[in-house]
CSV table of C-alpha atoms in Angstrom, one decimal:
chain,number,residue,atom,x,y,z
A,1,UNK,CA,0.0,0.0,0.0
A,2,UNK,CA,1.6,3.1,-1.3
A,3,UNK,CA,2.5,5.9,1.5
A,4,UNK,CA,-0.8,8.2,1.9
A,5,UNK,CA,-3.2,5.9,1.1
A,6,UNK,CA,-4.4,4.9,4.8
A,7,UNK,CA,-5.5,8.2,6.2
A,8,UNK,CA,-7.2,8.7,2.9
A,9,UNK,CA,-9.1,5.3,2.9
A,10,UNK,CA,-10.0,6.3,6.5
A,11,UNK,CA,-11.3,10.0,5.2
A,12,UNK,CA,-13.7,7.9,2.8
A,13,UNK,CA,-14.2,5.5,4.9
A,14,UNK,CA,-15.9,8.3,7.3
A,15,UNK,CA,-17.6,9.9,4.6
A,16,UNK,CA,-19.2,6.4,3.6
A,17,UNK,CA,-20.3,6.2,7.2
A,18,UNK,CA,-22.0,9.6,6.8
A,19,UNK,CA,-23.1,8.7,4.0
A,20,UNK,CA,-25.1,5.5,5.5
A,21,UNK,CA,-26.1,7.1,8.5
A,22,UNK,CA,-28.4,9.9,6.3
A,23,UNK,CA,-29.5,7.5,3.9
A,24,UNK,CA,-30.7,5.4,6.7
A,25,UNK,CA,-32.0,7.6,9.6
A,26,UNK,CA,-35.0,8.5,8.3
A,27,UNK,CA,-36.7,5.0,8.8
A,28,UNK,CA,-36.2,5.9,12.7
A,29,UNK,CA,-37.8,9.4,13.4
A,30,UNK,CA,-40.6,8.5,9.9
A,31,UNK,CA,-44.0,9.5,11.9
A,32,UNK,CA,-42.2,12.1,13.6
A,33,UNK,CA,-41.0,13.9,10.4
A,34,UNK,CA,-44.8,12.8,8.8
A,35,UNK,CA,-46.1,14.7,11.8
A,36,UNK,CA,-43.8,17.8,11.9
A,37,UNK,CA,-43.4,18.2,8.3
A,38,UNK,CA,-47.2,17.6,7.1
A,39,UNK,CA,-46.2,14.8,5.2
A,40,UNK,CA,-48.5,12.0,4.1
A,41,UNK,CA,-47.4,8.4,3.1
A,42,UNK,CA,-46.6,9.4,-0.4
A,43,UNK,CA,-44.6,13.1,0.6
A,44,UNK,CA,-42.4,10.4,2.8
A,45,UNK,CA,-41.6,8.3,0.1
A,46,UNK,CA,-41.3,11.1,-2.1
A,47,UNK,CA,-38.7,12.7,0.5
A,48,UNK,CA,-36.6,9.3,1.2
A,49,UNK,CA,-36.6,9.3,-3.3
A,50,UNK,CA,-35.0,12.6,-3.8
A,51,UNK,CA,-32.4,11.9,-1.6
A,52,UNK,CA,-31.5,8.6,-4.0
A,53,UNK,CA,-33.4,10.6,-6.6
A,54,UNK,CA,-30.2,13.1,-6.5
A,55,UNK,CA,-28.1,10.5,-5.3
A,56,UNK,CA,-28.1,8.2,-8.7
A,57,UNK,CA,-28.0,11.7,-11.0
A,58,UNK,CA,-24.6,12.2,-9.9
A,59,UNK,CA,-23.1,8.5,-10.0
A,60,UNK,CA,-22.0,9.3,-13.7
A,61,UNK,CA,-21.1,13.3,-13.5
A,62,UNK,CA,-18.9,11.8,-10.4
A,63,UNK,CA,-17.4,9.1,-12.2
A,64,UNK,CA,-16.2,11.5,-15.2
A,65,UNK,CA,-14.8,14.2,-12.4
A,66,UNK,CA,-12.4,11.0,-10.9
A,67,UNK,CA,-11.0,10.0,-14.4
A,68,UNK,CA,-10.4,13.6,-15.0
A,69,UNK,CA,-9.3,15.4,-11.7
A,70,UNK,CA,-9.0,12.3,-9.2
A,71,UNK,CA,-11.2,11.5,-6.0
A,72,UNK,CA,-10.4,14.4,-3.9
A,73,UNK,CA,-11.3,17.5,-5.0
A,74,UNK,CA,-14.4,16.4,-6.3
A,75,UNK,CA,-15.6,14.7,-2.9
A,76,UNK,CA,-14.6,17.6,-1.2
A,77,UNK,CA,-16.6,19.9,-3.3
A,78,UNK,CA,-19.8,18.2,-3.2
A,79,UNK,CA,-19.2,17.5,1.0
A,80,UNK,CA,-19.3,21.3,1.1
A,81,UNK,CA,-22.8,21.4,-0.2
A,82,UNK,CA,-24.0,18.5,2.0
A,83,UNK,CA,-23.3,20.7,5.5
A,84,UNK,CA,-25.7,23.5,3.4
A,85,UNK,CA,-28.2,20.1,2.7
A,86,UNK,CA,-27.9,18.9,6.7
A,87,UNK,CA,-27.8,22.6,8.3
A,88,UNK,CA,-31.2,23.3,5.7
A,89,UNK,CA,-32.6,19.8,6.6
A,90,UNK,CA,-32.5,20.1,10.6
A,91,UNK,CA,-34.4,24.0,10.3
A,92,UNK,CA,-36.6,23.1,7.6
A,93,UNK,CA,-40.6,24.4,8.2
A,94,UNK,CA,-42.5,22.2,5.6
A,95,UNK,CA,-41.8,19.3,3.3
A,96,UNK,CA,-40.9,21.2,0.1
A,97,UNK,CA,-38.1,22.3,2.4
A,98,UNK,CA,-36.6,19.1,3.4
A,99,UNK,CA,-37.5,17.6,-0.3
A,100,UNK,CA,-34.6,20.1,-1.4
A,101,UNK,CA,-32.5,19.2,1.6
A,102,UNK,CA,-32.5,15.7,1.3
A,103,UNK,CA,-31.5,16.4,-2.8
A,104,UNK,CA,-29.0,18.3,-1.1
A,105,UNK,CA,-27.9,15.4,1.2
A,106,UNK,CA,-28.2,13.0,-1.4
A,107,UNK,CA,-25.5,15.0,-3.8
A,108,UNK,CA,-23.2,14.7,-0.6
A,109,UNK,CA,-23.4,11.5,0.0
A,110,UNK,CA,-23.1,10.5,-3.9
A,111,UNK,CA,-19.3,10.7,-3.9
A,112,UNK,CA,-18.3,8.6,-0.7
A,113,UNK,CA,-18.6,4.7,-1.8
A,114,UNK,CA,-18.2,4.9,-5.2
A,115,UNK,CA,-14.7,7.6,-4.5
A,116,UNK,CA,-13.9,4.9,-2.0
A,117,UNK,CA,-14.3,2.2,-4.6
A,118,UNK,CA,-12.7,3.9,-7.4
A,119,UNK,CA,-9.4,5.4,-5.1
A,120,UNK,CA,-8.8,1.6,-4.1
A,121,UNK,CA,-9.2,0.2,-7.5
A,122,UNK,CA,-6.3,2.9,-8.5
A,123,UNK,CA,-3.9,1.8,-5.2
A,124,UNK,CA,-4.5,-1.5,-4.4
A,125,UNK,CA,-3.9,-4.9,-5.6
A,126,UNK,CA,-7.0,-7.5,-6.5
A,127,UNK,CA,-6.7,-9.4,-3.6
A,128,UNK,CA,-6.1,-6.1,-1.1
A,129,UNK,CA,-9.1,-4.2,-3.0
A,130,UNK,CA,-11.6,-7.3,-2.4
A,131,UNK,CA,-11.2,-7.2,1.4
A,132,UNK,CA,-10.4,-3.6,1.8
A,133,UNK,CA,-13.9,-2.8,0.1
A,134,UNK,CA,-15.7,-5.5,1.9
A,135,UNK,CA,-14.2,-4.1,5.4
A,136,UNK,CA,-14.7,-0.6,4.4
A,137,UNK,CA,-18.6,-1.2,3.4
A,138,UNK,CA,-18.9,-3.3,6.7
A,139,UNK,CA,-17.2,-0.4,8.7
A,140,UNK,CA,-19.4,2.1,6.7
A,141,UNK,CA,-22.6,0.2,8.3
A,142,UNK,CA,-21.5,1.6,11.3
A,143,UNK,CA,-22.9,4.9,10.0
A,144,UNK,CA,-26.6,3.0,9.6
A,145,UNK,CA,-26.2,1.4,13.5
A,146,UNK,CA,-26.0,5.2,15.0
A,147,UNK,CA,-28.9,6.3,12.9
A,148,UNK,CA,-30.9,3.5,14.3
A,149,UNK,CA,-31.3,3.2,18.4
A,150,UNK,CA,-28.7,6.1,19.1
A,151,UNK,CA,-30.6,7.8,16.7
A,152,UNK,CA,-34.0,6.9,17.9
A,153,UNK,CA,-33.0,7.6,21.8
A,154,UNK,CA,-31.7,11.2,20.8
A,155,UNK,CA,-34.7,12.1,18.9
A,156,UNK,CA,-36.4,11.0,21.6
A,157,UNK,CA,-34.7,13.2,24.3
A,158,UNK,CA,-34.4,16.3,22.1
A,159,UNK,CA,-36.1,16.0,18.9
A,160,UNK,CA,-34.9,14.6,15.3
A,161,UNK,CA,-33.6,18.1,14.4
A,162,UNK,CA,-31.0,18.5,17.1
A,163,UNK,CA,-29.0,14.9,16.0
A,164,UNK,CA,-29.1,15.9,12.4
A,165,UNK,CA,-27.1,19.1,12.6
A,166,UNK,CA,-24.9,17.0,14.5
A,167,UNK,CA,-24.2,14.4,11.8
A,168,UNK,CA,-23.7,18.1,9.9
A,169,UNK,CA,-21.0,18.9,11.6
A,170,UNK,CA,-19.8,15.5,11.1
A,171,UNK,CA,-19.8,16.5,7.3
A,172,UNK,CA,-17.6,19.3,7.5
A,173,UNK,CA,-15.1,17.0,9.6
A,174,UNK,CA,-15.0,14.6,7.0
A,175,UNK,CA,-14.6,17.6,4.0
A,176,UNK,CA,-11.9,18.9,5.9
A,177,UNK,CA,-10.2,15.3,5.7
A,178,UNK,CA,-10.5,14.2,2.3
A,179,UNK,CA,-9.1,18.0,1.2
A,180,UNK,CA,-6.0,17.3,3.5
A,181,UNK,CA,-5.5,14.0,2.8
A,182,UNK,CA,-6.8,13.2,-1.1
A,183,UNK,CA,-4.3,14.4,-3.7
A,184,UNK,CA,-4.9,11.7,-6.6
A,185,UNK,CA,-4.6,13.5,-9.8
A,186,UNK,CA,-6.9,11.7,-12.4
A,187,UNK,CA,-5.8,10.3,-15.7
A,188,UNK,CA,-4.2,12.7,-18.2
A,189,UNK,CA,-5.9,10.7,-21.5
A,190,UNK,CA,-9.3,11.6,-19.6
A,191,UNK,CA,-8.3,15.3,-19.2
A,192,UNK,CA,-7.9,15.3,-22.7
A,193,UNK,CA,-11.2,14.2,-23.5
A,194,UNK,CA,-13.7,16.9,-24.8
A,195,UNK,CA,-17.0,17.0,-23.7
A,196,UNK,CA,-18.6,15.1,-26.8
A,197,UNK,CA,-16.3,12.3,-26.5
A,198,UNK,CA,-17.1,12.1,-22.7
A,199,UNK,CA,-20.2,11.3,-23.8
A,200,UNK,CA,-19.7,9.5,-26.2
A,201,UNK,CA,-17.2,7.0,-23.5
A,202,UNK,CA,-20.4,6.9,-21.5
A,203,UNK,CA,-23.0,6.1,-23.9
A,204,UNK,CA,-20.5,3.3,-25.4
A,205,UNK,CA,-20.4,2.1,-21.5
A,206,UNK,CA,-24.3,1.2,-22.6
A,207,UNK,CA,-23.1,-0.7,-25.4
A,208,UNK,CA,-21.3,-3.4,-23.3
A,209,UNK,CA,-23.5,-5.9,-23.2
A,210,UNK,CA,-22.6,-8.0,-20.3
A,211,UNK,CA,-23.6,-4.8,-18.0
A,212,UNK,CA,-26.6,-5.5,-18.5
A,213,UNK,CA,-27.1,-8.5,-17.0
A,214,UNK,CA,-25.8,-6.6,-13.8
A,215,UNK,CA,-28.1,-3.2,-14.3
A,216,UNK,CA,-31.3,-4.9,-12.9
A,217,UNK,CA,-29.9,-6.5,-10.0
A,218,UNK,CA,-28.1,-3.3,-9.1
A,219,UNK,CA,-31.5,-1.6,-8.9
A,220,UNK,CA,-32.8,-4.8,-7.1
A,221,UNK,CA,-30.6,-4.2,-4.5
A,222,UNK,CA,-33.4,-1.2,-3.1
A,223,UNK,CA,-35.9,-4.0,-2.2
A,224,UNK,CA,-34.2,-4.7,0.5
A,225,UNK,CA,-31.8,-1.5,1.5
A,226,UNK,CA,-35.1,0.8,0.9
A,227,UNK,CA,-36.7,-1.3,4.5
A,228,UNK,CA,-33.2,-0.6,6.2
A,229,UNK,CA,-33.1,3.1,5.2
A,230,UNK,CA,-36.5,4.6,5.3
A,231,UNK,CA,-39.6,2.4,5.3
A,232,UNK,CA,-38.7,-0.4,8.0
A,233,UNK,CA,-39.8,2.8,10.8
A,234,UNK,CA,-43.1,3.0,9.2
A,235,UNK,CA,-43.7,-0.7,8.8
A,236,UNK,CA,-42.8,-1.7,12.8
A,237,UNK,CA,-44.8,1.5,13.6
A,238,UNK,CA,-48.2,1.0,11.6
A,239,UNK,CA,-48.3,-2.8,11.8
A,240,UNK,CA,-46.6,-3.4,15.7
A,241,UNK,CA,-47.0,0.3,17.0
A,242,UNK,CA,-43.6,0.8,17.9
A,243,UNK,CA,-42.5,4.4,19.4
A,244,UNK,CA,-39.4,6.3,18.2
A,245,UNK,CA,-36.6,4.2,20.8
A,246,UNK,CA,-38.2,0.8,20.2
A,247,UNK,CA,-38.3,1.4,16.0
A,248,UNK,CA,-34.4,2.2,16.8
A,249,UNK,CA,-34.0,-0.9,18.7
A,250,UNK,CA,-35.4,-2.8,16.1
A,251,UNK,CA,-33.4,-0.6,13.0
A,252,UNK,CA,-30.4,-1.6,14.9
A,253,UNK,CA,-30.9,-5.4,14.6
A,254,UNK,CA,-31.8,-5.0,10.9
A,255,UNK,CA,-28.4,-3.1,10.5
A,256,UNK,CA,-26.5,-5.5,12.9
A,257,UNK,CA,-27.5,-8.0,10.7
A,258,UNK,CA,-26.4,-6.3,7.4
A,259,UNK,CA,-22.9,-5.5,9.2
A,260,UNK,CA,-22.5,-9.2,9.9
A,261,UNK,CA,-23.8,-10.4,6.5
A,262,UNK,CA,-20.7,-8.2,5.3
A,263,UNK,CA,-17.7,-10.4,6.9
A,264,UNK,CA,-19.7,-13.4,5.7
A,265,UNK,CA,-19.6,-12.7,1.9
A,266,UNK,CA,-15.8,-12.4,1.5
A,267,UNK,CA,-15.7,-16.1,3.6
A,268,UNK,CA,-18.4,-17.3,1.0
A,269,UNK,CA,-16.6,-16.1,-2.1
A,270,UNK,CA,-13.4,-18.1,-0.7
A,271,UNK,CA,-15.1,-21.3,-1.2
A,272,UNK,CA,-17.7,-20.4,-4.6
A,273,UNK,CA,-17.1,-18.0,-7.1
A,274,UNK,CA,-17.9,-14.3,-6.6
A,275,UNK,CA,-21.3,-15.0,-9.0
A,276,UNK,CA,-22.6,-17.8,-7.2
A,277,UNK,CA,-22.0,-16.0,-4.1
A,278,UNK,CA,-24.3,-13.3,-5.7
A,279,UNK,CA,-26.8,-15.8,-6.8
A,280,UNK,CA,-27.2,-17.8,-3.8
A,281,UNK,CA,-27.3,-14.9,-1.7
A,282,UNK,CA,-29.6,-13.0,-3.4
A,283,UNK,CA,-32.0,-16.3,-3.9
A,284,UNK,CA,-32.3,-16.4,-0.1
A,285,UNK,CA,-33.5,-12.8,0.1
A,286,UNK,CA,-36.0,-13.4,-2.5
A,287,UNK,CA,-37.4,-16.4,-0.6
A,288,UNK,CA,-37.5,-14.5,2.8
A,289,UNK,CA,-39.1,-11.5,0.6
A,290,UNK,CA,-42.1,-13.7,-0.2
A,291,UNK,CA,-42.3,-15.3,3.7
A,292,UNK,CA,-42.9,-11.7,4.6
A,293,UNK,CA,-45.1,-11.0,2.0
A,294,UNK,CA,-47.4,-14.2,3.0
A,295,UNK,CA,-47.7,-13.1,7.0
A,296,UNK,CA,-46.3,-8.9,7.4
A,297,UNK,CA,-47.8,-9.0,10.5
A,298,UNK,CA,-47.9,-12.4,12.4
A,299,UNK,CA,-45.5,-12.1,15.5
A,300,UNK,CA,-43.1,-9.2,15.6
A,301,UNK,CA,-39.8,-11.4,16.9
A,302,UNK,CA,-40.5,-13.6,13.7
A,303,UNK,CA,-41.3,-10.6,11.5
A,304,UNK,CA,-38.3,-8.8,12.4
A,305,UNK,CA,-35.4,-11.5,12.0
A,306,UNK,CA,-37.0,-12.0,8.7
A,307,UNK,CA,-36.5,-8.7,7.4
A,308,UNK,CA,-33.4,-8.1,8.9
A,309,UNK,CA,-32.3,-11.3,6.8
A,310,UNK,CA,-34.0,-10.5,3.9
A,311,UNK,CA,-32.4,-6.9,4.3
A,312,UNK,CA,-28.8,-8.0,3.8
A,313,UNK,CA,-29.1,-8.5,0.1
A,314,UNK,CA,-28.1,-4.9,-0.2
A,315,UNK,CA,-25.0,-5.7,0.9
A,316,UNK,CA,-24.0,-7.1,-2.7
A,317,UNK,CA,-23.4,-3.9,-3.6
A,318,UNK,CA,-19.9,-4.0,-3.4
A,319,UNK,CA,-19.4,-7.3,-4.9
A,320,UNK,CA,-21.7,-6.7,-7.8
A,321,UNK,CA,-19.5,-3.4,-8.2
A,322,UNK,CA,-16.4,-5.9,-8.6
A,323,UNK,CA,-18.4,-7.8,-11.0
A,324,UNK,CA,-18.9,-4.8,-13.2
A,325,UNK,CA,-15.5,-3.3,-12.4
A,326,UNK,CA,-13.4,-6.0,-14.8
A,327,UNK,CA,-15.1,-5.8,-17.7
A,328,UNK,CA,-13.8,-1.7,-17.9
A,329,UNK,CA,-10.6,-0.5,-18.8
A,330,UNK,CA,-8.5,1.9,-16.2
A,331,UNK,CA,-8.9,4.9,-18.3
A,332,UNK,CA,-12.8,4.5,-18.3
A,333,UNK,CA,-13.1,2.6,-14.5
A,334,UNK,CA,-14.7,5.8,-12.6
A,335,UNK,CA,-17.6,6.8,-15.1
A,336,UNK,CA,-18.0,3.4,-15.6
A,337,UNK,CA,-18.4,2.5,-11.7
A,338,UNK,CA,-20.7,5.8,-11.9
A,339,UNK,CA,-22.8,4.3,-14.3
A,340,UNK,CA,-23.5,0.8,-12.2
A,341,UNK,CA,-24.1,3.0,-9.0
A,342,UNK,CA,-26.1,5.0,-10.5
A,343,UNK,CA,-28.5,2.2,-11.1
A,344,UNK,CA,-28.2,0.9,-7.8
A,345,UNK,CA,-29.6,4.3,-6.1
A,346,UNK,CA,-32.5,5.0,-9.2
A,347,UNK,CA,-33.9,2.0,-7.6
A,348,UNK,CA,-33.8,3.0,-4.1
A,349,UNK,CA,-35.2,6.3,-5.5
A,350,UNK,CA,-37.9,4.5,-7.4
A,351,UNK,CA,-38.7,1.8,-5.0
A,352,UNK,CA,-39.0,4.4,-2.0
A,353,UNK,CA,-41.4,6.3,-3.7
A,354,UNK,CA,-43.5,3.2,-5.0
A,355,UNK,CA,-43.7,1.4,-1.8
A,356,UNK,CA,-45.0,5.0,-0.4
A,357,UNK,CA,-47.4,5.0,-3.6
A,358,UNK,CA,-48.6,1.8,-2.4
A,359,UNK,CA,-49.2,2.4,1.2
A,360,UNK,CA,-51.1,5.8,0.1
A,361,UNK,CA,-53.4,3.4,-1.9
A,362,UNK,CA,-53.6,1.4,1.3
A,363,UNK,CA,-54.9,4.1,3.3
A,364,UNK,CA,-57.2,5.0,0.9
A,365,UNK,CA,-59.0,1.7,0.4
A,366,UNK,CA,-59.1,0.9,3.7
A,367,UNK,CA,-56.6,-2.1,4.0
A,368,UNK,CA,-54.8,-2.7,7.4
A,369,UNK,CA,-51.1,-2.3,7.9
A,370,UNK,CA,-50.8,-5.6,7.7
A,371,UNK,CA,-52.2,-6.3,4.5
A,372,UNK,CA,-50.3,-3.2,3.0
A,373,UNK,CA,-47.2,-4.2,3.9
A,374,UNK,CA,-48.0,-7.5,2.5
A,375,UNK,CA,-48.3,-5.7,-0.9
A,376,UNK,CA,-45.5,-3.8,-0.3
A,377,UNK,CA,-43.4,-7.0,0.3
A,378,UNK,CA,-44.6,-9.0,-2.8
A,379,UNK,CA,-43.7,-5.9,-4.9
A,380,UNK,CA,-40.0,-6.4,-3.5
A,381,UNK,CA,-40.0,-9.7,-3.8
A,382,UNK,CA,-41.0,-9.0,-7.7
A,383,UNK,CA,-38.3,-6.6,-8.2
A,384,UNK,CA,-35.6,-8.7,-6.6
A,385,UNK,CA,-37.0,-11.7,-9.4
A,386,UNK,CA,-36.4,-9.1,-12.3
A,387,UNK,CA,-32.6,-8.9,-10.9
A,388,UNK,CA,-32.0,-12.3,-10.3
A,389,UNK,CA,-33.0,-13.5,-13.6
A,390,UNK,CA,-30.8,-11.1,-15.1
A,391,UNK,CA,-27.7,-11.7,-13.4
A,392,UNK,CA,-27.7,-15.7,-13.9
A,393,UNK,CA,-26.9,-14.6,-17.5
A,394,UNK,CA,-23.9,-12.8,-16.4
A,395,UNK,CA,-20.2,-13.7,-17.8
A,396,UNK,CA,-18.5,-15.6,-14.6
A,397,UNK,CA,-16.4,-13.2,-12.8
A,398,UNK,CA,-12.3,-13.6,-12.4
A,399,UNK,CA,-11.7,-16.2,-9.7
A,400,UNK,CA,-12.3,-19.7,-9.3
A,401,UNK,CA,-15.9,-20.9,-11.7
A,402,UNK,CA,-17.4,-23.7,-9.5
A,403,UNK,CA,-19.2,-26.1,-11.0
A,404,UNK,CA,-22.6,-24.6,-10.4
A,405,UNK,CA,-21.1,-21.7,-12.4
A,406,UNK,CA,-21.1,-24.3,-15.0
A,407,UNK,CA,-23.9,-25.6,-14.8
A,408,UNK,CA,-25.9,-22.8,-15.0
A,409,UNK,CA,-24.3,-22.4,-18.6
A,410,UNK,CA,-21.7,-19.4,-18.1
């Protein structure tokens, strides 16, 4: 590991814990920003999908600024105008207010994994980048686990507002680091690149075939990170009328879960292949997806180490990013990257705001919780289907090919 490169893996590592924490803490204080905001269960989804709305926009405008100019500047930049996003966020009066906040937030936060992902790939070696970007999204979890029962207990004492400005201030800690500690350059061939072949390089990134066989299964991701980051709160509070501290209780377990599922993977990938890994992983989910879906509401213990299971399929991420990352050269890896994160946040943005379209049409035919939920489940359950079929088509990634690689004709 060249000199440098720890404290600025630790800079990103902080701003990908930042970046979890506001991408997740709204499931925890949901009524009380529904109450204090005037929002109903479609303005919530709607807030929770311009967050990931903003958030995926910026995958590919972020991935051109690394090849060009490196990781550092550009985080740094957008950090700055995430402490605006928070400060605006924790004072806003209505919900057109915290709609632009939360864009705000989301153009933050858009930089940190992917930065992280695209800094290693230009420092480390295969085997070093694997586990360092395994570690680095389990540590980043960390982020999710304070904006679940810390969060919940402080929101309880002094109101949602209060712990928000201070996850602000964490922002400006973190800008402050990755401008002190980030001085990667970018590639000089992508400097030379005019606008028009920029995009050009991106539109012939849509061309490769084989990404697509990963594009729906990095949107499919959301089924089960949109539960961990805004509408698990709603669910344990409209179907087991959980208050604030016990919804953060029960967050915590979810994200527990998903920061033990991430030491698991890399032993998994050590004895299959990083696709069936994917496969296998992701199968699960979909099978605990529909258990939910058949009884949301039958016994909260049972309901709750369900989705906490079912949860962890959004930690693939990094490992379908790997996937995608050898099939692009150097020259192209950060747009590219950009390109496959941008997919996985559209579907958080559009999978927020449809399970919040579905619970509004809930409410308005006069189903119980329960039953909505149950909707809400079998319409996650569908889009993780649309991914998984998908991704059995994909080429077999480098590493060992097992034989159930070959058998399923890759």
């Amino acid at each position: 590991m060249a000199a440098g490169t720890g404290p600025a893996l630790a800079a990103l590592t902080g701003a990908v814990m930042l970046s979890q924490f506001f991408r997740s803490c709204l499931a925890v204080i949901a009524p009380e920003l529904q109450h204090d905001l005037g929002l109903n269960a479609a303005g919530f989804g709607a807030l929770s999908s311009a967050f990931f709305g903003a958030f995926a926009l910026m995958q590919l405008p972020c991935g051109v600024a690394f090849d060009r100019y490196g990781v550092g500047r550009p985080t740094a930049v957008l950090t700055a105008v995430g402490i605006a996003g928070g400060a605006l966020f924790a004072l806003a009066p209505n919900g057109g207010t915290a709609l632009v906040a939360q864009a705000a937030l989301g153009v933050a936060c858009a930089p940190a994994f992917m930065g992280l992902l695209h800094y290693a790939s230009e420092h480390l070696d295969e085997s070093r980048f694997h586990r360092v970007t395994a570690v680095t999204n389990g540590l980043g979890i960390l982020g999710a686990l304070v904006a679940a029962a810390p969060l919940g207990w402080a929101a309880a004492a002094f109101g949602w507002r209060a712990p928000i400005l201070c996850a602000t201030a964490g922002l400006a800690v973190v800008c402050i680091a990755v401008a002190r500690t980030l001085h990667d350059r970018g590639h000089a061939e992508a400097r030379a690149e005019s606008p028009a072949a920029v995009l050009r390089s991106c539109a012939g990134l849509l061309r490769i075939r084989p990404f697509w066989t990963l594009i729906p299964l990095c949107m499919a991701l959301a089924a089960g990170t949109s539960f961990r980051s805004a509408w698990g709160g709603p669910y344990f509070a409209s179907v087991f009328g959980l208050e604030t501290v016990q919804r953060g209780i029960a967050i915590s377990l979810v994200t527990l879960t998903a920061f033990g599922s991430a030491f698991v993977l890399p032993v998994l990938m050590r004895r299959w292949s990083l696709k069936t890994t994917v496969q296998r992983w992701s199968g699960a989910s979909l099978l605990l997806c529909l258990a939910l879906a058949a009884a949301p509401g039958l016994w909260l213990p049972l309901d709750l180490v369900l989705l906490a299971a079912m949860c962890t399929v959004g930690m693939l991420h990094p490992m379908v990013m790997s996937h995608g990352r050898e099939m692009i050269g150097p020259a192209l890896r950060g747009r590219g990257l950009g390109l496959l994160n941008s997919f996985v946040f559209l579907g958080s943005a559009v999978v927020s705001a449809a399970y919040g379209w579905i619970a509004e049409a809930g409410q308005r035919r006069g189903w119980s919780a329960a039953a909505t939920f149950g909707w809400i489940f079998v319409a996650a359950a569908l889009w993780l289907l649309m991914g998984l079929v998908a991704y059995r088509r994909s080429p077999v990634a480098r590493g060992r090919p097992t034989p159930e690689d070959d058998a399923a004709g890759v």
